[in-house]
Amino acid sequence: MKISRYILLIFIFITIKLSAQVIPSDSMALVDLYTSTNGNAWKNKTNWLTQKVSDWNGITVNSNRVTIINLSANNLSGPLPPSFCNLTKLEYLYVSNNNLSGNLPICFDNLTSLNTIDFRTNKFTGAIPPNIINFPKLADLYLTNNNFDQLPDLSSLGDLSNVLIENNHFTFEDLEPILGINNAQLLYIPQDSINFQTDTIIVIKDTATLQTFSGGSNNSYQWTKNGIIISNDSHYQGTNTPFLTINKLTLADEAYYSCIVTNPILSNLTLYRNSIRITINDTRLPQTISTLPGPNNYCGDLPAKIIASTDSGLPLFYSIVSGNGILKTDSLIPFSPGNIKLRLYNDGDDTYKPIVKDSIILILSPANSSMEITKIIPEKTGGQLLLSVPYQDNVQFLWINPNVDSTFSNSYVKQFSDENDEGVYTIKVGKNKCDYFTESFTIEISSLRTLIVYELISPDGDGKNDTFFIQNIEKYQDNEVHIFNTWNQSVFKKNNYTNDWSGEELPAGTYYYTIKIPSLNKSLKGSLYLKK
């Protein structure tokens, strides 16, 4: 530690000796400038710290004082050192297009001899020292492309020729006074965003107040959310003031907020606040959705009842994400077979978080779809009846015969014993408890349907041939029976004849009959004998 201090003292002594043509405070200020701004990395550091100060690149000396510094575009980086303020006879300062940063030293007010200050395209921050308004010789002030955020009232500087201060963070409070500067070139548009960019976390349902700091008179404000202008309502209040209040924040309030500031005095300038990012801390409890046991698919010809609830007790709402159908409250009405994706949801409340759950429902083909039926019908009793439909996996088949017996198979085999086995047979085909095919048909044995006419009537009450008897006529209820005498005169006529005419009112003799069966498109003719 002692050796390092000793070496530094020797270095300072040598430097002062080499720069004896300037006062020590000026030379030491330049040495500090070299050290503070990483002089070893400068593009041009010719003769610095090795020759007399007047020979150092960019330095002009007059009467033992430094009067000009011109180190523009020389790769200076870092802050100006406090000792820089000792250069009290400095008239021209050119350090543009470097990487100088930080606040100007407070003592910068001491440099009252300055005529030109060129800080363009650096990274300076903070305020321009207030005493700059007492620099009587100041003619050119170049501050373009920095991060300065405070500017004193320059209107009292009557000799100003150029004021270039665009692309900083000056507000209307800083800029309104410069309009009073006469005969000077003024460039102040645009300005970078004002105020600091911030991130804030707020508990859901709390209230937040955001602020824009921008001095000046008659300012107008307009707050935005993610770049979209916000309108004033019960949720957002103060949207046209420096203070925006957001009441009872929800998850939808997570966003980037900014403010647009305008001023009629500088009507061609618009200021934008750096964004405030709001993140919502959702401390509410989670919900779960429960559904009652039941099929996850439905027949296409029936509404599907949606039965679901939450453990929070909050009601659920439903929407169709994809698929063909409509919702009426909690009933799904499908329009066609296929998958329908339902969304069950609610927005929560002060205690519970929102919840969303999707569910797929399969809508099957509706009933009465077509299916080919094979029928092998015996010609007479004692033969075998065979009915069948094509087999399908995971499908239920149900056959119902006239005796209300049933069987589960895609085929049905029965020994046809007598006329009691004739009648209506039904096939029901279902899948996942949905009937998507049902058909009923009548099975008849042709031999049991043949009409046999008994052509003798003897109404003597012995139980034999007491009436005109037609075997199987009752199986054709659309029948029409007509009786004529030998002179072709009608003596009896009846529709839906039921073997009940005895001919008692007529004399014995030969008569003629016609039997018509419209359903069979068939007619029978013959004669009968009435015996008494």
Coordinates of C-alpha atoms in Angstrom, one line a residue:
M1 CA 0.0 0.0 0.0
K2 CA 2.8 2.4 0.9
I3 CA 4.7 1.5 -2.3
S4 CA 1.6 2.3 -4.5
R5 CA 1.1 5.7 -2.9
Y6 CA 4.8 6.4 -3.3
I7 CA 4.6 5.6 -7.0
L8 CA 1.5 7.8 -7.4
L9 CA 3.2 10.8 -5.8
I10 CA 6.2 10.3 -8.2
F11 CA 3.8 10.1 -11.2
I12 CA 2.1 13.3 -10.1
F13 CA 5.4 15.1 -9.6
I14 CA 6.6 14.1 -13.0
T15 CA 3.3 15.1 -14.6
I16 CA 3.4 18.6 -13.0
K17 CA 7.0 19.0 -14.1
L18 CA 6.1 18.1 -17.7
S19 CA 3.1 20.5 -17.6
A20 CA 4.7 23.4 -15.8
Q21 CA 3.4 25.7 -18.5
V22 CA -0.1 25.4 -17.0
I23 CA -1.2 25.8 -13.4
P24 CA -1.1 22.6 -11.4
S25 CA -4.9 22.5 -10.8
D26 CA -5.5 22.5 -14.6
S27 CA -3.0 19.7 -15.3
M28 CA -4.3 17.6 -12.4
A29 CA -7.9 18.1 -13.7
L30 CA -6.7 16.7 -17.1
V31 CA -4.9 13.8 -15.5
D32 CA -8.1 13.0 -13.6
L33 CA -10.1 13.2 -16.8
Y34 CA -7.8 10.7 -18.5
T35 CA -8.0 8.3 -15.5
S36 CA -11.8 8.7 -15.1
T37 CA -12.7 8.2 -18.7
N38 CA -10.4 5.2 -19.4
G39 CA -7.7 7.1 -21.2
N40 CA -5.8 3.9 -22.1
A41 CA -8.7 3.0 -24.5
W42 CA -8.9 6.4 -26.2
K43 CA -8.6 6.4 -29.9
N44 CA -6.0 9.2 -29.9
K45 CA -4.1 9.9 -26.7
T46 CA -1.0 11.4 -28.4
N47 CA 1.5 12.9 -25.9
W48 CA -0.9 12.5 -22.9
L49 CA 1.0 12.2 -19.6
T50 CA 4.3 12.1 -21.5
Q51 CA 4.8 15.6 -23.0
K52 CA 3.9 19.1 -22.0
V53 CA 0.2 19.7 -21.7
S54 CA 0.0 22.0 -24.7
D55 CA 1.2 19.1 -26.8
W56 CA -1.5 16.7 -25.6
N57 CA -4.0 15.8 -28.3
G58 CA -7.2 17.9 -28.1
I59 CA -5.8 20.4 -25.5
T60 CA -5.3 24.1 -26.1
V61 CA -3.4 26.2 -23.6
N62 CA -3.4 30.0 -23.3
S63 CA -1.6 32.0 -20.6
N64 CA -0.9 28.9 -18.6
R65 CA -4.6 27.9 -18.5
V66 CA -6.5 25.2 -20.5
T67 CA -9.0 27.0 -22.7
I68 CA -10.1 24.4 -25.2
I69 CA -10.8 20.6 -24.9
N70 CA -11.6 18.9 -28.1
L71 CA -11.9 15.1 -27.6
S72 CA -15.0 14.3 -29.7
A73 CA -15.4 10.8 -31.0
N74 CA -12.4 9.6 -29.0
N75 CA -13.9 6.7 -27.1
L76 CA -14.0 8.4 -23.7
S77 CA -16.1 6.4 -21.3
G78 CA -17.1 7.1 -17.7
P79 CA -18.0 10.2 -15.7
L80 CA -16.4 13.7 -15.6
P81 CA -14.3 13.8 -12.4
P82 CA -15.0 16.5 -9.8
S83 CA -11.6 18.1 -10.4
F84 CA -12.8 18.9 -13.9
C85 CA -14.5 22.0 -12.3
N86 CA -11.0 23.5 -11.7
L87 CA -10.7 24.3 -15.4
T88 CA -12.2 27.7 -14.7
K89 CA -10.8 29.3 -17.8
L90 CA -12.1 26.6 -20.2
E91 CA -14.0 28.3 -23.0
Y92 CA -14.7 25.5 -25.5
L93 CA -15.6 21.9 -24.5
Y94 CA -16.1 19.4 -27.3
V95 CA -16.7 15.8 -26.1
S96 CA -19.5 14.7 -28.4
N97 CA -19.9 11.1 -29.7
N98 CA -18.3 9.4 -26.7
N99 CA -19.6 7.2 -23.9
L100 CA -19.4 9.7 -21.1
S101 CA -22.0 9.0 -18.4
G102 CA -23.3 9.9 -15.0
N103 CA -24.3 13.3 -13.6
L104 CA -22.3 16.4 -14.2
P105 CA -20.3 17.4 -11.2
I106 CA -22.1 19.8 -8.9
C107 CA -19.2 22.2 -9.2
F108 CA -19.7 22.4 -13.0
D109 CA -21.2 25.8 -12.0
N110 CA -17.7 27.1 -11.6
L111 CA -17.0 26.9 -15.4
T112 CA -18.3 30.4 -16.1
S113 CA -15.9 31.0 -18.9
L114 CA -17.5 28.5 -21.2
N115 CA -18.6 29.7 -24.6
T116 CA -19.5 26.3 -26.1
I117 CA -20.6 23.1 -24.5
D118 CA -20.9 20.1 -26.8
F119 CA -22.1 17.0 -25.0
R120 CA -24.0 15.5 -28.0
T121 CA -24.4 11.7 -28.2
N122 CA -23.2 10.6 -24.8
K123 CA -24.9 9.0 -21.8
F124 CA -25.0 11.9 -19.3
T125 CA -27.9 11.8 -16.8
G126 CA -29.5 14.1 -14.2
A127 CA -29.7 17.9 -14.2
I128 CA -27.9 20.7 -16.1
P129 CA -26.4 22.7 -13.2
P130 CA -28.6 25.7 -12.4
N131 CA -25.7 28.2 -12.4
I132 CA -25.3 27.7 -16.1
I133 CA -27.6 30.7 -16.5
N134 CA -24.8 32.8 -15.0
F135 CA -22.3 31.8 -17.8
P136 CA -22.1 35.3 -19.5
K137 CA -20.2 34.0 -22.6
L138 CA -22.3 30.9 -23.3
A139 CA -23.4 30.9 -26.9
D140 CA -23.7 27.3 -27.9
L141 CA -25.3 24.5 -25.8
Y142 CA -25.4 21.1 -27.5
L143 CA -27.1 18.4 -25.3
T144 CA -28.7 16.2 -28.0
N145 CA -28.9 12.4 -27.4
N146 CA -28.3 12.2 -23.7
N147 CA -30.4 11.3 -20.7
F148 CA -30.6 14.8 -19.0
D149 CA -33.9 15.3 -17.2
Q150 CA -33.7 18.9 -15.7
L151 CA -32.9 22.1 -17.5
P152 CA -32.8 25.6 -15.9
D153 CA -34.5 28.6 -17.4
L154 CA -32.1 29.7 -20.2
S155 CA -34.1 32.8 -21.3
S156 CA -31.8 35.2 -19.4
L157 CA -28.8 34.2 -21.6
G158 CA -29.0 36.9 -24.3
D159 CA -26.0 35.7 -26.4
L160 CA -27.2 32.1 -27.0
S161 CA -26.9 31.2 -30.7
N162 CA -27.6 27.4 -30.6
V163 CA -29.6 25.4 -28.2
L164 CA -29.9 21.8 -29.3
I165 CA -31.4 19.7 -26.6
E166 CA -33.6 17.1 -28.4
N167 CA -33.7 13.4 -27.4
N168 CA -33.3 13.9 -23.6
H169 CA -35.9 13.5 -20.9
F170 CA -36.9 17.1 -20.5
T171 CA -40.5 17.9 -19.6
F172 CA -42.7 20.9 -20.5
E173 CA -41.6 22.5 -17.3
D174 CA -38.0 22.5 -18.7
L175 CA -39.0 23.5 -22.2
E176 CA -41.6 26.3 -21.8
P177 CA -38.9 28.9 -20.8
I178 CA -36.7 28.3 -23.8
L179 CA -39.4 29.8 -26.1
G180 CA -38.3 33.1 -24.6
I181 CA -34.8 32.8 -26.1
N182 CA -34.5 35.3 -29.0
N183 CA -32.4 34.9 -32.1
A184 CA -31.2 31.4 -31.3
Q185 CA -31.6 28.1 -33.2
L186 CA -33.8 25.9 -30.9
L187 CA -34.1 22.2 -31.4
Y188 CA -36.0 20.3 -28.7
I189 CA -38.2 17.8 -30.6
P190 CA -38.4 15.0 -29.9
Q191 CA -37.8 14.1 -26.3
D192 CA -37.3 10.6 -24.9
S193 CA -39.8 9.0 -22.5
I194 CA -40.1 10.8 -19.1
N195 CA -40.1 9.3 -15.6
F196 CA -38.7 5.9 -14.7
Q197 CA -39.8 2.6 -16.1
T198 CA -41.1 0.6 -13.1
D199 CA -42.5 -2.8 -12.2
T200 CA -45.0 -3.2 -9.5
I201 CA -46.8 -6.2 -8.0
I202 CA -50.3 -5.5 -6.6
V203 CA -52.6 -7.9 -4.7
I204 CA -55.8 -8.7 -6.7
K205 CA -58.8 -6.7 -5.7
D206 CA -56.6 -3.9 -4.3
T207 CA -56.6 -0.4 -5.6
A208 CA -53.6 1.1 -7.5
T209 CA -52.7 4.7 -8.2
L210 CA -50.2 5.5 -11.0
Q211 CA -48.5 8.9 -11.5
T212 CA -46.9 10.9 -14.2
F213 CA -44.4 13.7 -13.2
S214 CA -44.4 16.3 -15.9
G215 CA -44.3 20.0 -14.9
G216 CA -45.5 22.8 -17.0
S217 CA -48.7 24.8 -17.3
N218 CA -51.9 23.6 -19.1
N219 CA -50.8 20.1 -19.7
S220 CA -53.2 17.5 -21.0
Y221 CA -52.9 13.8 -20.0
Q222 CA -54.2 10.6 -21.5
W223 CA -53.4 7.2 -19.9
T224 CA -53.0 4.1 -22.0
K225 CA -53.0 0.4 -21.3
N226 CA -50.8 -1.7 -23.6
G227 CA -50.8 1.2 -26.0
I228 CA -54.6 1.6 -26.1
I229 CA -56.3 4.7 -24.7
I230 CA -58.2 4.1 -21.5
S231 CA -61.7 5.7 -21.0
N232 CA -62.8 7.0 -17.6
D233 CA -65.3 4.7 -15.8
S234 CA -65.9 3.2 -12.3
H235 CA -62.9 0.9 -12.8
Y236 CA -60.4 3.4 -14.3
Q237 CA -60.6 6.9 -12.8
G238 CA -58.4 10.0 -13.6
T239 CA -57.6 8.8 -17.1
N240 CA -57.1 12.5 -18.1
T241 CA -55.1 13.6 -15.1
P242 CA -51.5 12.9 -13.9
F243 CA -52.9 10.3 -11.5
L244 CA -54.6 7.1 -12.7
T245 CA -56.6 5.1 -10.2
I246 CA -57.5 1.5 -10.9
N247 CA -60.2 0.2 -8.5
K248 CA -60.3 -3.5 -7.4
L249 CA -57.7 -4.9 -9.8
T250 CA -58.4 -8.1 -11.7
L251 CA -56.2 -10.4 -13.7
A252 CA -57.2 -8.4 -16.8
D253 CA -55.4 -5.4 -15.3
E254 CA -52.0 -7.0 -15.7
A255 CA -50.5 -4.8 -18.4
Y256 CA -48.1 -2.0 -19.3
Y257 CA -49.5 1.5 -18.5
S258 CA -48.2 4.8 -19.9
C259 CA -49.3 8.4 -20.2
I260 CA -49.4 10.7 -23.2
V261 CA -48.7 14.4 -22.2
T262 CA -49.3 17.4 -24.5
N263 CA -49.1 21.1 -23.9
P264 CA -50.7 23.9 -26.0
I265 CA -47.6 26.1 -25.5
L266 CA -45.4 23.5 -27.2
S267 CA -48.1 22.0 -29.4
N268 CA -45.7 20.2 -31.7
L269 CA -44.2 18.1 -28.9
T270 CA -45.7 15.0 -27.3
L271 CA -44.2 13.4 -24.2
Y272 CA -44.6 9.8 -23.3
R273 CA -44.2 8.3 -19.9
N274 CA -42.0 5.3 -19.4
S275 CA -44.2 2.3 -18.8
I276 CA -45.4 1.1 -15.5
R277 CA -45.8 -2.7 -15.6
I278 CA -48.4 -4.0 -13.2
T279 CA -48.3 -7.7 -12.2
I280 CA -51.2 -9.1 -10.2
N281 CA -50.6 -11.3 -7.2
D282 CA -53.6 -13.6 -7.1
T283 CA -54.0 -14.8 -3.5
R284 CA -57.4 -16.3 -4.0
L285 CA -58.2 -20.0 -3.5
P286 CA -58.4 -22.4 -6.5
Q287 CA -61.6 -24.1 -7.5
T288 CA -62.3 -27.6 -8.9
I289 CA -65.1 -28.8 -11.1
S290 CA -66.9 -32.0 -10.4
T291 CA -69.3 -33.8 -12.8
L292 CA -71.9 -36.4 -11.9
P293 CA -71.3 -40.0 -13.2
G294 CA -72.9 -40.5 -16.6
P295 CA -72.2 -41.2 -20.2
N296 CA -69.7 -39.0 -22.0
N297 CA -71.7 -39.2 -25.2
Y298 CA -75.3 -38.8 -26.3
C299 CA -77.7 -39.7 -29.0
G300 CA -77.9 -37.1 -31.7
D301 CA -81.6 -36.7 -31.5
L302 CA -81.8 -35.8 -27.8
P303 CA -80.6 -32.8 -25.8
A304 CA -77.6 -33.6 -23.5
K305 CA -78.0 -32.3 -20.0
I306 CA -74.7 -30.9 -18.6
I307 CA -74.4 -31.7 -14.9
A308 CA -71.4 -30.1 -13.2
S309 CA -70.6 -28.1 -10.1
T310 CA -67.7 -26.5 -8.3
D311 CA -66.4 -27.0 -4.8
S312 CA -66.7 -23.3 -4.3
G313 CA -70.4 -23.3 -4.9
L314 CA -70.1 -20.6 -7.6
P315 CA -72.2 -21.3 -10.7
L316 CA -70.7 -22.5 -13.9
F317 CA -71.2 -21.2 -17.4
Y318 CA -70.8 -23.2 -20.6
S319 CA -69.7 -22.5 -24.2
I320 CA -69.0 -24.5 -27.3
V321 CA -65.4 -24.4 -28.3
S322 CA -65.8 -26.6 -31.4
G323 CA -68.4 -28.9 -32.9
N324 CA -71.9 -28.5 -34.3
G325 CA -74.6 -27.6 -31.8
I326 CA -76.1 -24.9 -29.6
L327 CA -76.4 -24.4 -25.8
K328 CA -79.6 -23.5 -24.0
T329 CA -78.5 -22.8 -20.4
D330 CA -77.2 -26.2 -19.4
S331 CA -78.6 -28.3 -22.2
L332 CA -76.6 -29.1 -25.3
I333 CA -78.6 -29.5 -28.5
P334 CA -76.4 -31.2 -31.2
F335 CA -77.0 -30.6 -34.9
S336 CA -75.0 -33.6 -36.3
P337 CA -72.9 -36.6 -35.1
G338 CA -69.3 -36.0 -34.0
N339 CA -67.2 -34.5 -31.2
I340 CA -68.4 -31.4 -29.4
K341 CA -65.8 -29.6 -27.2
L342 CA -67.5 -27.9 -24.3
R343 CA -65.9 -25.3 -22.0
L344 CA -67.0 -25.1 -18.4
Y345 CA -65.9 -21.9 -16.6
N346 CA -66.6 -19.1 -14.2
D347 CA -64.7 -15.8 -13.3
G348 CA -64.3 -16.6 -9.6
D349 CA -64.9 -13.9 -7.0
D350 CA -63.1 -12.2 -4.1
T351 CA -62.3 -15.6 -2.5
Y352 CA -61.8 -18.0 -5.4
K353 CA -59.8 -17.9 -8.6
P354 CA -61.4 -18.3 -12.0
I355 CA -61.6 -21.8 -13.4
V356 CA -61.8 -23.2 -16.9
K357 CA -62.2 -26.9 -17.9
D358 CA -62.8 -28.4 -21.4
S359 CA -64.7 -31.6 -22.0
I360 CA -65.2 -33.7 -25.1
I361 CA -68.7 -35.1 -25.7
L362 CA -69.3 -37.6 -28.5
I363 CA -72.6 -37.2 -30.3
L364 CA -73.7 -40.5 -32.0
S365 CA -75.8 -40.9 -35.1
P366 CA -79.5 -40.4 -34.2
A367 CA -82.1 -43.2 -34.3
N368 CA -83.6 -44.5 -37.5
S369 CA -80.4 -44.7 -39.4
S370 CA -80.4 -47.3 -42.1
M371 CA -79.1 -50.8 -41.8
E372 CA -79.5 -53.7 -44.1
I373 CA -81.6 -56.6 -42.7
T374 CA -81.5 -60.1 -44.1
K375 CA -84.8 -62.1 -43.8
I376 CA -85.0 -65.8 -44.6
I377 CA -88.7 -66.8 -44.1
P378 CA -90.0 -70.4 -44.1
E379 CA -92.7 -71.3 -46.6
K380 CA -94.7 -73.3 -44.0
T381 CA -94.8 -74.1 -40.3
G382 CA -91.9 -76.2 -39.0
G383 CA -89.4 -74.3 -41.1
Q384 CA -86.7 -72.1 -39.7
L385 CA -86.9 -68.3 -39.6
L386 CA -83.5 -66.4 -39.9
L387 CA -83.1 -62.7 -39.4
S388 CA -79.8 -60.8 -39.2
V389 CA -78.0 -57.5 -39.5
P390 CA -74.3 -56.8 -40.1
Y391 CA -72.1 -57.4 -37.1
Q392 CA -70.3 -54.4 -35.5
D393 CA -67.9 -54.2 -32.6
N394 CA -69.1 -52.6 -29.4
V395 CA -72.7 -52.6 -30.6
Q396 CA -75.7 -54.0 -28.8
F397 CA -78.4 -55.9 -30.8
L398 CA -81.9 -56.5 -29.5
W399 CA -84.6 -58.7 -31.2
I400 CA -88.2 -58.6 -30.0
N401 CA -90.6 -61.2 -31.4
P402 CA -94.5 -61.2 -31.2
N403 CA -94.3 -63.1 -27.9
V404 CA -92.2 -60.3 -26.4
D405 CA -89.2 -62.6 -26.1
S406 CA -85.8 -61.0 -26.9
T407 CA -82.3 -62.0 -27.6
F408 CA -79.0 -60.1 -27.8
S409 CA -77.3 -61.0 -31.1
N410 CA -76.9 -59.6 -34.5
S411 CA -78.8 -62.7 -35.8
Y412 CA -82.1 -64.2 -34.7
V413 CA -83.1 -67.9 -35.4
K414 CA -86.5 -69.4 -34.6
Q415 CA -88.3 -72.6 -35.5
F416 CA -91.7 -71.4 -36.9
S417 CA -94.2 -73.7 -35.2
D418 CA -97.7 -72.2 -35.9
E419 CA -99.6 -69.1 -36.7
N420 CA -98.9 -67.7 -33.3
D421 CA -95.4 -67.0 -34.4
E422 CA -96.6 -64.7 -37.1
G423 CA -96.6 -61.0 -36.4
V424 CA -94.4 -58.0 -35.8
Y425 CA -90.6 -58.5 -35.2
T426 CA -88.5 -55.5 -34.1
I427 CA -84.7 -55.0 -34.2
K428 CA -83.0 -52.4 -32.0
V429 CA -79.3 -51.6 -32.5
G430 CA -77.5 -49.3 -30.0
K431 CA -74.1 -48.2 -29.1
N432 CA -73.1 -46.6 -25.8
K433 CA -76.7 -46.8 -24.7
C434 CA -78.0 -44.9 -27.7
D435 CA -80.5 -46.4 -30.1
Y436 CA -79.2 -45.4 -33.5
F437 CA -81.2 -47.9 -35.5
T438 CA -84.7 -49.3 -34.9
E439 CA -87.0 -51.1 -37.4
S440 CA -90.1 -53.2 -37.1
F441 CA -91.5 -55.6 -39.7
T442 CA -94.2 -58.3 -40.0
I443 CA -93.3 -61.9 -40.6
E444 CA -96.0 -64.1 -42.2
I445 CA -96.0 -67.7 -43.5
S446 CA -97.6 -67.7 -47.0
S447 CA -99.2 -71.2 -46.4
L448 CA -101.0 -69.8 -43.3
R449 CA -102.4 -67.0 -45.3
T450 CA -104.1 -69.0 -48.1
L451 CA -107.9 -68.4 -48.3
I452 CA -110.0 -71.6 -48.4
V453 CA -113.7 -71.1 -49.2
Y454 CA -116.1 -73.7 -47.8
E455 CA -118.9 -73.7 -50.4
L456 CA -121.7 -75.3 -48.3
I457 CA -124.0 -73.6 -45.8
S458 CA -126.4 -75.6 -43.6
P459 CA -127.7 -73.3 -40.9
D460 CA -129.2 -76.1 -38.7
G461 CA -127.3 -75.3 -35.6
D462 CA -125.3 -78.4 -35.4
G463 CA -122.0 -76.4 -35.4
K464 CA -121.1 -77.6 -38.9
N465 CA -121.2 -75.3 -41.9
D466 CA -123.6 -73.0 -40.0
T467 CA -122.2 -69.9 -41.8
F468 CA -120.4 -69.1 -45.0
F469 CA -116.8 -69.9 -43.8
I470 CA -113.7 -68.6 -45.4
Q471 CA -110.5 -69.8 -43.7
N472 CA -107.9 -67.1 -42.9
I473 CA -110.3 -64.2 -44.0
E474 CA -109.7 -62.6 -40.6
K475 CA -106.1 -62.0 -41.5
Y476 CA -107.2 -59.6 -44.3
Q477 CA -109.4 -57.0 -42.6
D478 CA -109.7 -55.1 -45.8
N479 CA -111.7 -57.9 -47.4
E480 CA -115.0 -57.4 -49.2
V481 CA -117.5 -60.3 -49.6
H482 CA -120.4 -60.1 -52.0
I483 CA -123.2 -62.8 -52.5
F484 CA -125.5 -63.0 -55.6
N485 CA -128.5 -65.2 -56.6
T486 CA -128.8 -66.9 -59.9
W487 CA -130.4 -63.7 -61.4
N488 CA -127.2 -61.9 -60.4
Q489 CA -129.0 -60.0 -57.7
S490 CA -127.1 -59.0 -54.6
V491 CA -128.3 -60.7 -51.5
F492 CA -125.4 -60.0 -49.1
K493 CA -122.4 -57.6 -49.0
K494 CA -120.0 -56.8 -46.2
N495 CA -116.6 -55.3 -45.8
N496 CA -114.3 -56.9 -43.2
Y497 CA -116.3 -60.1 -43.3
T498 CA -115.8 -62.3 -40.2
N499 CA -117.5 -65.6 -41.2
D500 CA -120.8 -64.6 -39.6
W501 CA -123.4 -64.9 -42.5
S502 CA -125.7 -67.9 -42.4
G503 CA -128.2 -67.1 -45.3
E504 CA -131.2 -68.0 -43.0
E505 CA -133.4 -65.4 -44.7
L506 CA -132.9 -66.9 -48.2
P507 CA -134.4 -70.0 -49.8
A508 CA -132.2 -73.1 -50.4
G509 CA -130.4 -73.1 -53.7
T510 CA -127.2 -72.2 -55.5
Y511 CA -125.6 -68.8 -55.0
Y512 CA -122.5 -67.1 -56.2
Y513 CA -119.8 -65.2 -54.4
T514 CA -116.9 -62.7 -55.0
I515 CA -114.1 -62.1 -52.4
K516 CA -111.8 -59.1 -52.9
I517 CA -108.6 -58.5 -50.9
P518 CA -107.3 -55.0 -52.0
S519 CA -104.0 -55.4 -50.0
L520 CA -103.2 -58.5 -52.0
N521 CA -104.7 -57.1 -55.2
K522 CA -106.6 -60.4 -55.4
S523 CA -110.1 -61.5 -56.1
L524 CA -111.8 -64.9 -55.8
K525 CA -115.1 -66.1 -57.5
G526 CA -117.2 -69.2 -57.0
S527 CA -120.5 -70.8 -56.2
L528 CA -121.9 -72.0 -52.9
Y529 CA -125.0 -74.1 -52.0
L530 CA -127.4 -73.1 -49.3
K531 CA -129.0 -76.3 -47.8
K532 CA -132.1 -76.3 -45.6

